[in-house]
Coordinates of C-alpha atoms and ligand atoms in Angstrom, one line a residue:
L1 CA 3.4 6.2 -98.5
L2 CA 3.0 8.6 -95.6
S3 CA 6.3 10.3 -96.6
Q4 CA 5.2 11.4 -99.8
M5 CA 1.6 12.6 -98.6
G6 CA 1.3 16.4 -98.0
P7 CA 0.3 17.9 -94.5
D8 CA -3.2 18.4 -95.7
A9 CA -3.9 15.0 -96.8
L10 CA -1.8 13.2 -93.9
L11 CA -4.4 15.6 -91.6
T12 CA -7.4 14.2 -93.4
M13 CA -6.4 10.6 -93.4
I14 CA -5.9 10.9 -89.3
L15 CA -9.0 12.6 -89.2
R16 CA -10.8 10.0 -91.1
K17 CA -9.9 7.2 -88.9
H18 CA -12.2 6.0 -86.4
P19 CA -11.6 7.6 -83.3
S20 CA -10.7 4.6 -81.3
Q21 CA -7.6 3.8 -84.1
R22 CA -6.0 7.2 -83.6
S23 CA -2.4 6.8 -82.2
A24 CA -1.1 9.0 -79.9
E25 CA 1.2 10.8 -82.7
D26 CA -2.4 10.9 -84.5
L27 CA -3.8 12.9 -81.5
E28 CA -1.1 15.1 -81.4
V29 CA -1.3 16.4 -85.0
I30 CA -5.1 16.9 -84.5
Y31 CA -4.5 18.3 -81.1
E32 CA -1.8 20.9 -83.3
E33 CA -4.2 21.8 -86.0
L34 CA -6.7 22.6 -83.4
L35 CA -4.6 25.6 -82.3
H36 CA -5.7 27.2 -85.6
V37 CA -9.2 26.4 -85.5
K38 CA -11.4 29.7 -84.0
A39 CA -14.1 27.5 -82.4
V40 CA -11.9 25.7 -80.1
A41 CA -8.9 28.1 -79.9
H42 CA -9.7 29.7 -76.7
L43 CA -10.1 26.3 -75.1
S44 CA -7.6 25.2 -72.6
T45 CA -4.9 22.3 -73.5
S46 CA -6.7 19.6 -71.8
V47 CA -9.9 20.0 -73.4
R48 CA -8.5 20.4 -76.9
K49 CA -7.0 17.3 -76.2
E50 CA -9.9 15.2 -75.3
L51 CA -11.6 16.8 -78.2
A52 CA -8.9 15.4 -80.3
A53 CA -9.5 11.8 -79.1
V54 CA -13.4 12.0 -80.2
L55 CA -13.9 14.4 -83.4
V56 CA -15.4 12.6 -86.1
F57 CA -14.9 13.7 -89.8
E58 CA -17.7 14.3 -91.7
T59 CA -18.1 15.4 -95.4
H60 CA -20.6 16.3 -97.8
G61 CA -20.7 16.8 -101.3
K62 CA -23.5 18.7 -102.6
A63 CA -24.4 22.5 -102.1
G64 CA -28.0 22.8 -100.6
T65 CA -27.9 19.7 -98.7
V66 CA -29.6 20.2 -95.2
L67 CA -27.4 19.0 -92.6
F68 CA -30.5 19.3 -90.1
S69 CA -33.7 21.1 -89.7
Q70 CA -34.8 24.0 -87.1
G71 CA -36.8 21.6 -84.7
D72 CA -34.9 18.3 -85.0
K73 CA -33.5 16.9 -82.0
G74 CA -29.9 17.8 -81.5
N75 CA -27.4 15.2 -81.5
S76 CA -23.8 16.6 -82.4
W77 CA -21.7 20.0 -82.2
Y78 CA -20.2 20.8 -85.8
I79 CA -17.1 22.9 -86.4
I80 CA -16.6 23.7 -90.1
W81 CA -13.6 22.4 -91.4
K82 CA -13.6 23.3 -94.9
G83 CA -16.4 25.2 -96.8
S84 CA -19.5 27.1 -95.6
V85 CA -23.1 26.9 -94.3
N86 CA -26.1 29.1 -94.3
V87 CA -28.1 29.3 -91.1
I88 CA -31.9 29.5 -91.9
T89 CA -34.5 30.1 -89.1
H90 CA -38.3 30.1 -90.0
G91 CA -40.0 33.3 -90.9
K92 CA -36.5 35.2 -90.9
G93 CA -35.0 33.0 -93.5
L94 CA -31.2 33.3 -94.0
V95 CA -30.0 34.9 -90.7
A96 CA -26.2 34.1 -90.9
K97 CA -23.5 32.4 -92.8
L98 CA -20.7 30.6 -90.8
R99 CA -17.3 30.0 -92.4
E100 CA -14.1 27.5 -91.9
G101 CA -12.9 27.7 -88.5
E102 CA -16.7 28.5 -87.0
D103 CA -19.0 26.3 -85.1
F104 CA -22.8 25.6 -84.8
G105 CA -25.3 22.9 -83.3
Q106 CA -24.1 23.8 -79.5
L107 CA -27.4 25.4 -78.2
A108 CA -29.5 22.3 -78.5
L109 CA -26.9 20.3 -76.8
L110 CA -26.4 22.9 -74.0
N111 CA -30.2 23.5 -73.4
D112 CA -31.7 20.0 -74.3
A113 CA -33.8 21.8 -76.9
P114 CA -34.7 21.3 -80.5
R115 CA -32.4 22.5 -83.0
A116 CA -33.1 26.5 -83.1
A117 CA -32.0 26.6 -86.8
T118 CA -32.0 24.9 -90.2
I119 CA -27.9 24.5 -91.4
I120 CA -27.7 24.0 -95.3
L121 CA -24.4 23.8 -97.1
R122 CA -23.4 26.8 -99.2
E123 CA -21.2 24.8 -101.5
D124 CA -19.9 21.5 -102.6
N125 CA -17.6 19.2 -100.6
C126 CA -17.5 20.7 -97.2
H127 CA -16.1 19.2 -94.3
F128 CA -17.0 19.1 -91.0
L129 CA -15.5 17.8 -87.6
R130 CA -18.1 16.5 -85.6
V131 CA -18.6 16.1 -81.8
D132 CA -21.4 13.7 -80.6
K133 CA -23.6 15.1 -77.9
Q134 CA -22.2 13.1 -75.1
D135 CA -18.6 13.7 -75.7
Y136 CA -19.6 17.2 -75.9
I137 CA -21.4 17.5 -72.7
R138 CA -18.4 15.5 -70.8
I139 CA -15.8 17.4 -72.5
L140 CA -17.3 21.2 -72.2
K141 CA -19.3 20.9 -69.3
D142 CA -17.0 22.0 -66.8
V143 CA -15.1 24.6 -69.2
E144 CA -15.3 27.7 -67.4
A145 CA -17.1 30.9 -68.5
N146 CA -18.7 29.9 -71.8
T147 CA -20.2 32.2 -73.9
V148 CA -22.7 31.6 -76.6
R149 CA -23.2 34.6 -79.0
L150 CA -25.7 34.1 -81.8
E151 CA -25.9 36.6 -84.8
E152 CA -28.3 37.3 -87.2
H153 CA -27.3 39.6 -90.2
G154 CA -24.1 40.3 -88.7
H155 CA -25.4 41.8 -85.4
T156 CA -25.2 39.7 -82.3
V157 CA -29.2 38.9 -81.2
L158 CA -28.8 36.4 -78.4
V159 CA -25.8 36.0 -75.8
L160 CA -25.8 33.0 -73.5
E161 CA -23.8 32.4 -70.5
K162 CA -23.2 29.2 -68.4
S163 CA -24.8 30.2 -65.2
T164 CA -22.8 30.0 -61.9
T165 CA -25.9 29.3 -59.6
D166 CA -26.7 25.5 -59.0
S167 CA -29.1 24.0 -61.5
T168 CA -31.6 23.7 -59.3
D169 CA -32.0 27.6 -59.6
Q170 CA -33.0 27.3 -63.1
G171 CA -36.5 26.3 -62.8
G172 CA -38.1 23.2 -64.5
A173 CA -35.4 22.0 -66.7
G174 CA -33.2 20.8 -63.5
G175 CA -29.7 20.1 -64.3
S176 CA -29.9 20.1 -68.0
S177 CA -30.2 23.7 -68.4
K178 CA -27.1 25.5 -67.7
Y179 CA -27.2 28.4 -70.0
T180 CA -29.1 31.5 -69.2
V181 CA -30.0 34.5 -71.3
M182 CA -27.7 37.4 -70.6
S183 CA -29.0 39.7 -73.0
G184 CA -30.4 40.0 -76.7
T185 CA -33.2 41.6 -78.9
P186 CA -36.8 40.9 -77.5
E187 CA -37.8 38.6 -80.0
K188 CA -34.9 36.5 -80.2
I189 CA -35.1 35.9 -76.2
L190 CA -38.8 35.0 -76.6
E191 CA -38.0 32.4 -79.7
H192 CA -35.3 30.8 -77.3
L193 CA -37.5 30.6 -74.2
L194 CA -40.0 29.2 -76.2
E195 CA -38.0 26.4 -77.7
K196 CA -36.6 25.8 -74.2
V197 CA -40.1 24.9 -73.2
K198 CA -40.2 20.9 -72.5
L199 CA -43.8 19.4 -73.6
D200 CA -44.5 16.1 -71.9
T201 CA -47.5 13.9 -72.7
N202 CA -47.8 13.1 -68.8
G203 CA -48.8 16.7 -68.1
N204 CA -45.4 17.2 -66.5
D205 CA -44.4 19.8 -68.8
T206 CA -41.5 22.0 -67.3
I207 CA -41.2 25.9 -68.1
D208 CA -38.0 27.5 -67.5
S209 CA -38.5 30.0 -64.6
C210 CA -37.0 32.5 -66.9
V211 CA -40.3 32.7 -68.7
G212 CA -42.1 34.0 -65.6
D213 CA -39.3 36.6 -65.3
F214 CA -39.7 37.5 -69.3
L215 CA -43.5 37.9 -68.5
L216 CA -42.8 39.8 -65.4
T217 CA -40.6 42.3 -66.8
H218 CA -41.7 42.5 -70.6
K219 CA -43.1 45.7 -70.5
I220 CA -39.9 47.3 -70.0
F221 CA -38.5 46.0 -73.3
M222 CA -41.3 44.4 -75.2
A223 CA -44.9 45.9 -75.0
S224 CA -47.9 43.8 -75.3
S225 CA -48.3 45.1 -78.4
Q226 CA -45.1 43.9 -79.7
L227 CA -45.2 40.8 -77.6
C228 CA -48.5 39.2 -79.0
P229 CA -47.7 39.6 -82.8
A230 CA -44.3 37.9 -82.2
L231 CA -46.3 34.8 -80.2
V232 CA -48.5 34.8 -83.5
L233 CA -45.2 34.9 -85.7
Y234 CA -44.0 32.3 -84.0
V235 CA -46.9 29.8 -84.1
T236 CA -47.1 30.8 -87.9
N237 CA -43.5 30.1 -88.8
A238 CA -43.8 26.9 -87.5
R239 CA -47.1 25.9 -89.4
C240 CA -45.5 27.7 -92.8
R241 CA -42.6 24.8 -92.4
D242 CA -45.0 22.1 -92.6
L243 CA -46.8 23.3 -95.2
N244 CA -44.3 23.8 -98.0
P245 CA -40.9 23.6 -96.3
S246 CA -39.1 25.0 -99.7
R247 CA -41.3 27.8 -99.6
T248 CA -39.5 29.4 -96.9
Y249 CA -36.0 28.6 -98.3
H250 CA -34.6 26.8 -101.4
A251 CA -33.4 23.8 -100.3
Q252 CA -34.2 20.0 -100.2
P253 CA -37.2 19.2 -98.2
P254 CA -35.8 18.5 -94.9
K255 CA -35.7 14.9 -93.6
G256 CA -38.6 13.7 -91.1
S257 CA -41.6 12.2 -91.8
E258 CA -44.8 14.3 -92.2
L259 CA -45.6 13.3 -88.8
E260 CA -42.8 14.7 -87.1
K261 CA -43.5 18.0 -89.1
A262 CA -47.1 18.3 -88.0
D263 CA -45.6 17.5 -84.4
Y264 CA -43.5 20.4 -84.7
S265 CA -46.3 22.7 -85.7
L266 CA -48.3 21.4 -83.2
A267 CA -45.5 21.8 -80.4
A268 CA -45.3 25.3 -81.6
R269 CA -48.6 25.8 -80.6
Q270 CA -48.4 24.1 -77.5
K271 CA -45.5 26.0 -76.4
V272 CA -47.3 29.2 -77.0
V273 CA -50.2 28.2 -75.3
K274 CA -48.0 27.0 -72.4
L275 CA -46.7 30.6 -72.1
L276 CA -50.1 32.2 -72.3
G277 CA -50.8 29.9 -69.7
Q278 CA -48.2 31.3 -67.5
W279 CA -49.3 34.7 -68.6
V280 CA -52.8 34.4 -67.6
L281 CA -51.7 32.7 -64.0
L282 CA -48.9 35.1 -63.5
Y283 CA -51.3 38.3 -64.1
G284 CA -54.7 37.0 -63.3
R285 CA -57.1 39.9 -62.7
L286 CA -54.4 42.7 -63.4
L287 CA -54.8 41.2 -67.2
K288 CA -57.5 44.2 -67.5
D289 CA -55.1 47.0 -67.2
D290 CA -53.7 45.2 -70.1
P291 CA -56.1 45.8 -73.0
V292 CA -54.0 44.7 -75.8
A293 CA -53.1 41.4 -74.1
L294 CA -56.5 40.8 -72.9
D295 CA -58.2 41.1 -76.4
F296 CA -54.9 38.8 -77.7
L297 CA -55.9 36.3 -74.9
E298 CA -59.4 36.1 -75.9
V299 CA -58.9 35.9 -79.7
S300 CA -56.1 33.4 -79.4
S301 CA -58.0 31.0 -77.4
H302 CA -60.2 30.9 -80.0
H303 CA -57.5 30.8 -82.6
L304 CA -55.0 28.6 -80.9
K305 CA -57.9 26.1 -80.1
W306 CA -57.0 25.5 -76.8
N307 CA -60.1 23.8 -76.0
C308 CA -58.9 20.7 -78.1
L309 CA -55.2 21.4 -76.9
K310 CA -56.4 21.4 -73.2
G311 CA -56.2 17.5 -72.9
A312 CA -53.0 17.7 -73.8
I313 CA -51.6 20.6 -71.7
Y314 CA -53.9 19.7 -68.5
G315 CA -56.6 22.1 -68.8
E316 CA -54.4 24.9 -67.5
L317 CA -56.0 27.5 -69.5
S318 CA -59.5 26.4 -68.4
C319 CA -59.1 29.2 -65.7
L320 CA -58.7 31.7 -68.5
P321 CA -62.4 32.5 -69.0
L322 CA -62.8 32.3 -65.2
L323 CA -60.1 35.0 -64.6
I324 CA -61.3 37.1 -67.5
M325 CA -64.8 37.1 -66.4
S326 CA -63.9 38.0 -62.8
R327 CA -62.9 41.4 -63.4
V328 CA -62.7 42.7 -60.0
S329 CA -60.2 44.9 -58.8
V330 CA -58.0 43.7 -56.1
V331 CA -56.8 47.1 -54.8
F332 CA -57.7 47.7 -51.4
F333 CA -59.4 51.0 -51.3
T334 CA -58.1 53.4 -48.5
L335 CA -60.4 55.6 -46.7
V336 CA -59.4 59.2 -46.5
L337 CA -60.7 62.3 -45.3
Y338 CA -63.2 64.4 -47.6
E339 CA -63.9 67.9 -46.2
I340 CA -67.4 69.3 -47.7
S341 CA -68.3 73.1 -47.2
R342 CA -72.2 73.6 -47.3
P343 CA -73.7 77.0 -47.8
D344 CA -74.2 77.4 -44.3
N345 CA -70.1 77.4 -43.9
I346 CA -70.3 74.3 -41.4
P347 CA -67.8 71.9 -43.0
I348 CA -68.7 68.1 -42.9
T349 CA -65.8 65.9 -42.8
L350 CA -66.4 62.3 -44.2
M351 CA -64.3 59.2 -44.4
L352 CA -64.8 57.3 -47.5
P353 CA -62.7 55.4 -50.0
V354 CA -60.0 57.4 -52.0
N355 CA -61.6 56.3 -55.2
T356 CA -65.1 57.8 -54.6
S357 CA -66.5 59.8 -57.4
V358 CA -68.2 63.3 -56.7
Q359 CA -71.4 61.8 -57.6
E360 CA -70.9 59.5 -54.7
V361 CA -69.6 61.9 -52.3
L362 CA -72.6 64.0 -52.9
S363 CA -74.9 61.6 -52.2
A364 CA -73.0 60.7 -49.1
V365 CA -74.1 64.1 -47.9
V366 CA -77.1 65.2 -49.1
K367 CA -80.4 63.6 -49.2
P368 CA -81.8 61.9 -52.4
G369 CA -84.0 64.4 -54.2
A370 CA -82.2 67.5 -52.3
D371 CA -81.5 70.4 -54.4
Y372 CA -77.5 71.0 -54.0
V373 CA -75.1 71.9 -56.7
L374 CA -71.5 71.2 -56.3
V375 CA -69.6 74.6 -56.9
K376 CA -66.3 74.0 -56.3
M377 CA -64.1 71.0 -55.8
N378 CA -60.0 71.3 -54.5
S379 CA -57.9 68.3 -53.7
M380 CA -54.9 68.0 -52.0
G381 CA -55.6 70.5 -49.5
G382 CA -56.3 74.2 -50.3
G383 CA -59.6 74.1 -49.1
F384 CA -61.8 76.9 -48.0
H385 CA -60.4 77.3 -44.9
D386 CA -57.1 77.9 -43.5
A387 CA -54.9 75.0 -43.6
R388 CA -55.0 74.0 -39.7
P389 CA -55.3 70.0 -39.5
L390 CA -58.9 68.8 -38.9
K391 CA -59.4 67.3 -35.5
E392 CA -60.1 63.7 -37.2
Q393 CA -56.4 64.4 -38.8
Q394 CA -54.4 65.0 -35.6
G395 CA -54.6 61.2 -34.4
P396 CA -55.5 59.7 -31.2
E397 CA -55.3 61.6 -27.8
Q398 CA -55.5 58.5 -25.7
G399 CA -53.8 55.6 -25.8
T400 CA -55.2 52.0 -25.8
A401 CA -52.8 50.6 -23.4
D402 CA -55.3 49.2 -20.9
A403 CA -57.2 47.4 -23.7
L404 CA -53.5 45.8 -25.0
E405 CA -53.0 45.0 -21.8
Q406 CA -56.0 42.5 -21.5
M407 CA -54.9 41.0 -25.1
C408 CA -52.2 38.0 -25.5
S409 CA -49.3 39.4 -27.4
K410 CA -49.9 36.0 -29.7
D411 CA -53.3 37.4 -30.6
V412 CA -52.3 40.6 -31.4
A413 CA -49.5 39.5 -33.6
S414 CA -51.9 37.1 -35.2
Q415 CA -54.1 39.7 -36.3
L416 CA -51.4 41.7 -37.4
T417 CA -50.2 38.9 -39.6
H418 CA -53.1 37.9 -40.9
Y419 CA -54.0 41.4 -42.1
D420 CA -50.4 41.7 -43.3
W421 CA -51.0 38.5 -45.5
E422 CA -54.2 40.0 -46.9
L423 CA -52.5 43.3 -48.1
F424 CA -49.2 41.3 -49.2
T425 CA -51.6 38.8 -51.2
A426 CA -53.2 41.7 -52.8
M427 CA -50.1 43.0 -54.1
H428 CA -48.7 41.6 -57.2
E429 CA -45.3 41.1 -58.1
V430 CA -45.1 43.2 -60.9
E431 CA -46.2 46.4 -58.9
L432 CA -42.8 45.8 -57.4
I433 CA -41.2 46.1 -61.1
Y434 CA -43.5 49.0 -61.8
Y435 CA -42.5 51.0 -59.1
V436 CA -38.7 50.3 -59.3
F437 CA -38.7 51.0 -62.9
G438 CA -40.9 53.9 -62.6
R439 CA -44.7 53.8 -62.8
S440 CA -45.3 56.5 -65.4
K441 CA -43.3 54.2 -67.9
F442 CA -46.3 51.8 -68.1
P443 CA -49.5 53.3 -69.0
G444 CA -52.3 51.9 -66.9
A445 CA -50.1 50.1 -64.4
T446 CA -51.1 50.5 -60.8
T447 CA -48.8 50.1 -57.7
A448 CA -51.5 51.1 -55.3
N449 CA -51.5 47.8 -53.5
L450 CA -47.7 48.0 -53.1
Q451 CA -48.1 51.5 -51.8
R452 CA -50.6 50.8 -49.4
F453 CA -48.2 47.8 -47.9
V454 CA -45.7 50.1 -47.5
R455 CA -47.8 52.6 -45.9
R456 CA -48.9 49.5 -43.4
F457 CA -45.0 49.5 -42.4
N458 CA -45.2 52.8 -41.4
E459 CA -48.8 52.7 -39.8
V460 CA -47.5 49.9 -37.6
Q461 CA -44.7 51.7 -36.4
Y462 CA -46.1 55.1 -35.4
W463 CA -48.8 53.1 -33.7
V464 CA -46.3 51.0 -31.7
A465 CA -44.5 54.7 -30.9
T466 CA -47.9 56.4 -30.3
E467 CA -49.5 53.7 -27.8
V468 CA -46.0 53.9 -25.8
C469 CA -45.9 57.6 -25.5
L470 CA -49.6 57.9 -24.8
C471 CA -49.6 56.0 -21.9
Q472 CA -49.2 58.1 -18.9
D473 CA -48.3 55.8 -16.3
L474 CA -44.5 54.7 -15.7
M475 CA -45.4 51.1 -14.9
K476 CA -47.9 50.6 -17.3
R477 CA -45.5 51.9 -20.0
A478 CA -42.9 49.7 -19.2
A479 CA -45.3 46.8 -19.4
L480 CA -46.5 47.9 -22.9
L481 CA -43.2 48.1 -24.1
K482 CA -42.2 44.6 -22.9
K483 CA -45.6 43.6 -24.5
F484 CA -44.5 45.1 -28.1
V485 CA -41.1 43.3 -27.7
K486 CA -43.1 40.2 -27.0
I487 CA -45.5 41.0 -30.2
A488 CA -42.5 41.4 -32.2
S489 CA -40.8 38.2 -31.4
V490 CA -44.2 36.3 -31.9
L491 CA -44.4 38.3 -35.6
K492 CA -40.9 36.9 -36.3
E493 CA -41.9 33.3 -35.3
Q494 CA -44.8 34.1 -37.9
R495 CA -42.5 34.8 -40.5
N496 CA -44.2 38.2 -40.7
L497 CA -40.4 40.2 -41.0
N498 CA -42.4 43.3 -42.3
S499 CA -44.0 44.0 -39.2
F500 CA -41.5 42.3 -36.8
F501 CA -39.4 45.5 -38.1
A502 CA -42.5 47.7 -38.1
V503 CA -42.8 47.1 -34.4
M504 CA -39.1 47.2 -33.7
F505 CA -38.7 50.6 -35.8
G506 CA -41.7 52.0 -33.6
L507 CA -39.4 51.1 -30.5
S508 CA -36.4 52.6 -32.0
N509 CA -38.1 55.7 -32.5
S510 CA -36.6 58.6 -30.5
A511 CA -39.6 59.7 -28.4
V512 CA -39.6 56.1 -27.5
Q513 CA -36.0 55.8 -26.9
R514 CA -35.7 59.0 -25.0
L515 CA -38.1 57.4 -22.2
Y516 CA -35.1 56.5 -20.1
K517 CA -36.9 55.5 -16.9
T518 CA -39.4 53.1 -19.0
W519 CA -36.6 51.4 -20.5
E520 CA -35.1 51.0 -16.9
V521 CA -38.1 49.5 -15.4
S522 CA -38.5 47.1 -18.4
G523 CA -35.2 46.0 -18.0
R524 CA -32.3 46.7 -20.1
G525 CA -31.9 43.5 -22.0
V526 CA -35.5 43.5 -22.9
L527 CA -35.1 44.1 -26.7
G528 CA -32.9 40.9 -26.8
G529 CA -35.8 38.6 -26.2
A530 CA -37.0 39.7 -29.8
G531 CA -34.2 38.8 -31.5
V532 CA -32.8 42.4 -32.4
C533 CA -29.6 41.1 -34.0
V534 CA -31.5 40.6 -37.5
M535 CA -31.9 44.2 -37.4
D536 CA -28.4 45.1 -37.4
P537 CA -27.9 46.9 -40.8
S538 CA -23.9 46.2 -41.2
R539 CA -22.6 44.4 -44.1
N540 CA -25.6 45.5 -45.7
H541 CA -27.8 43.7 -43.7
R542 CA -26.0 40.2 -43.5
A543 CA -27.7 39.3 -40.3
Y544 CA -31.4 39.7 -41.8
R545 CA -30.2 37.9 -45.3
L546 CA -28.6 35.1 -43.3
A547 CA -31.9 34.6 -40.9
V548 CA -34.3 35.0 -44.2
A549 CA -32.0 32.3 -46.3
K550 CA -33.0 29.9 -43.7
L551 CA -36.6 30.5 -43.8
S552 CA -38.6 28.3 -45.8
P553 CA -41.5 30.2 -47.8
P554 CA -43.9 31.5 -47.3
Y555 CA -43.0 34.4 -45.4
I556 CA -43.5 38.4 -45.7
P557 CA -40.2 39.9 -46.3
F558 CA -38.9 43.4 -44.9
M559 CA -40.2 45.6 -47.6
P560 CA -38.3 48.6 -47.3
L561 CA -34.9 46.5 -47.9
L562 CA -36.8 44.6 -50.9
L563 CA -37.4 47.9 -52.6
K564 CA -33.8 49.1 -51.7
D565 CA -32.5 46.1 -53.1
M566 CA -34.5 46.2 -56.5
T567 CA -33.5 50.0 -56.7
F568 CA -29.9 49.3 -56.2
I569 CA -29.9 47.0 -59.0
H570 CA -31.7 49.0 -61.1
E571 CA -29.9 51.9 -60.6
G572 CA -26.5 50.3 -61.3
N573 CA -27.4 48.3 -64.4
K574 CA -28.8 49.5 -67.9
N575 CA -31.7 48.2 -69.4
Y576 CA -30.0 47.6 -72.4
K577 CA -26.5 46.2 -73.2
D578 CA -25.2 47.1 -76.4
K579 CA -28.8 47.9 -77.7
L580 CA -29.5 44.3 -76.7
V581 CA -32.1 43.7 -73.6
N582 CA -30.1 43.3 -70.4
F583 CA -32.0 40.2 -69.5
E584 CA -29.8 39.6 -66.7
K585 CA -31.1 42.4 -64.8
M586 CA -34.3 41.5 -65.4
V587 CA -33.9 37.9 -63.8
S588 CA -31.9 39.3 -60.8
Q589 CA -34.9 42.1 -60.3
T590 CA -37.5 39.1 -60.3
K591 CA -35.1 36.7 -58.3
L592 CA -35.3 39.1 -55.4
F593 CA -38.8 38.6 -54.6
V594 CA -40.2 35.5 -56.3
H595 CA -38.9 33.1 -53.5
H596 CA -41.0 34.5 -50.6
K597 CA -44.1 32.6 -52.1
C598 CA -42.0 29.1 -52.9
G599 CA -38.6 29.2 -53.3
S600 CA -37.3 25.6 -53.7
C601 CA -40.5 24.6 -56.0
T602 CA -39.8 23.8 -59.5
K603 CA -42.6 21.7 -60.4
L604 CA -45.6 23.8 -59.3
I605 CA -46.0 26.2 -62.1
N606 CA -43.5 28.7 -60.9
F607 CA -45.6 31.6 -59.9
N608 CA -49.2 30.8 -59.4
V609 CA -49.1 30.6 -55.9
K610 CA -50.9 34.3 -56.2
A611 CA -53.3 33.0 -58.5
L612 CA -54.5 30.3 -56.1
V613 CA -54.9 32.6 -53.3
S614 CA -57.1 34.9 -55.4
F615 CA -59.2 32.1 -56.7
A616 CA -59.8 31.0 -53.5
S617 CA -60.3 34.0 -52.2
D618 CA -62.1 33.3 -48.8
I619 CA -59.4 31.1 -47.8
K620 CA -57.1 33.7 -45.6
C621 CA -54.0 31.5 -45.1
I622 CA -52.6 29.3 -47.3
S623 CA -49.2 27.0 -46.8
I624 CA -47.7 25.3 -49.7
F625 CA -45.8 22.5 -49.3
C626 CA -43.1 21.5 -52.2
S627 CA -41.7 18.1 -51.6
G628 CA -38.0 18.1 -51.9
Ligands
LIG1 P1 -28.4 24.5 -82.4 O1 -30.0 25.1 -82.1 O2 -28.5 23.4 -81.8 O3 -28.7 24.4 -84.2 C1 -28.7 25.2 -84.9 C2 -27.5 26.2 -84.8 O4 -27.3 27.4 -85.4 C3 -27.5 26.6 -83.4 O5 -27.4 25.9 -82.5 C4 -26.4 27.7 -83.6 O6 -25.0 26.9 -83.0 C5 -26.4 28.0 -85.0 N1 -27.0 29.5 -84.9 C6 -26.3 30.3 -85.3 N2 -26.7 31.4 -85.6 C7 -28.1 31.4 -85.0 C8 -29.1 32.5 -84.9 N3 -29.2 33.4 -85.3 N4 -30.3 31.6 -84.5 C9 -30.1 30.4 -84.3 N5 -29.1 29.5 -84.2 C10 -28.1 30.1 -84.9

């Protein structure tokens, strides 16, 4: 009988056998066949051989049969052996047709997420090779350089790649989430990230750290005015499905109970709420600079009924009204010098906040009720007088070495660190993004806190150099030098790397460096005590990077280097790759700064350390401990 069978019939017979019944020859026949199947042709010999031993043959007779529906739990991966299928997603309908040799159903397995699309047979009598989840994971887990590309209407919309970093880096999903978004259309990336949110009735929902990366960088590729409607669409599409499944596409209604369908819609809403919660926590008061987002959050808090969902999602959004109500800007206003000329030509100088209004300046100068008129106003210099600097602008003429001598290095360092934390906390991570990508591209965006912090670096640096140079007495100067070295080493201990570098740079200032006698008196090796080795810039600041890698957060990083790294990534990588958002770039940007707060922590909602700090604004120093 066997000898009379054609090759196809023979193969089909072998495939129909239960995997455990297949002989060595059978496996050889299947293996040979797999060489011609597009979906597996690129895999190594050993992987194909393993697949041959577990493939299950599955046939379906009728066109229109729903193989599985979007939102279902995923149990298997399919290769189309004969026939073709339609890929249908909520809201978009038919997005792709898959033919013989192509595969589908891997996404749900890889990400441990619900099915991202519905699969419907396009023709009668379709044959599939099915690999069940456990086998798929076991066999394909270690396959290198695995890329998943999803298409819609013939265009790639999402590219995922197995990440090379270890799984703990991937945020909440832990070991199961090994595939990361490399690029995609903004909508599809969003959809994918939402699908991956895992809801847990115990309140242990995990949200991929990529969601935070997405939210921090969304303005680069998806303005809030696009993001908000996309979120609405996500919820509406999920709801459409349970109202009338056949309305969105012509097919038999998907399997599954009514309860499951309602669950699906509720889950979609909860996921969006979860994302909104993350958005609020992440941006906090900065949302006030984003009217579109603010309106949306206010309106959707009503529509999504998150009050009723609150129980399920452990009141995360209860902080929303609080955040929105407290529309206090976190910018630390710097005092600047205002020069005011009066009719009698005697200039008055005043230190006032940089954002002072003309009215406020006027009332600071003249008594209430006095009859003065403002005749002219200049900014950026070019005043009424020639441009000689004013006395106030010239800096100190006397050092404070004597006072410093009285103070303990540790106290000085603690004060510096205390202030630095205040500035560092006032600065929002997104300011770094705005700064690096170009603030002018983001209307309403501020980088004031970041600039303030960077300025602080220079202030400290020049303060050190100035103090040393203003000290007239050699012995005192040598002592002062030693003191600064001591202060620097305490700053390092306090994990305030920014000021550590600032003090050390101050001491490396050429005006200080050339004080040969002073250096001789304080001892040549004095700098060694402060751990100068981390300042060695060779091999791209390797020493610093190694030292920082050992530090447990929170710590204050050396800002100029952080900005340099971010700029380097920005300039070396395009924002778009083949018209798709280069999401890999966005993630690598945020990775650079996110860990300063709480690196290894995945449970603690990824970025809300800042939010915590800004809530408890009277708490000056906060330590965060993560288990594990
Ligand atoms: P999974 O989410 O497991 O189930 C639906 C499958 O459809 C999905 O894996 C992909 O393999 C496949 N698919 C193909 N194109 C798309 C697309 N544009 N969007 C979502 N899924 C798609």
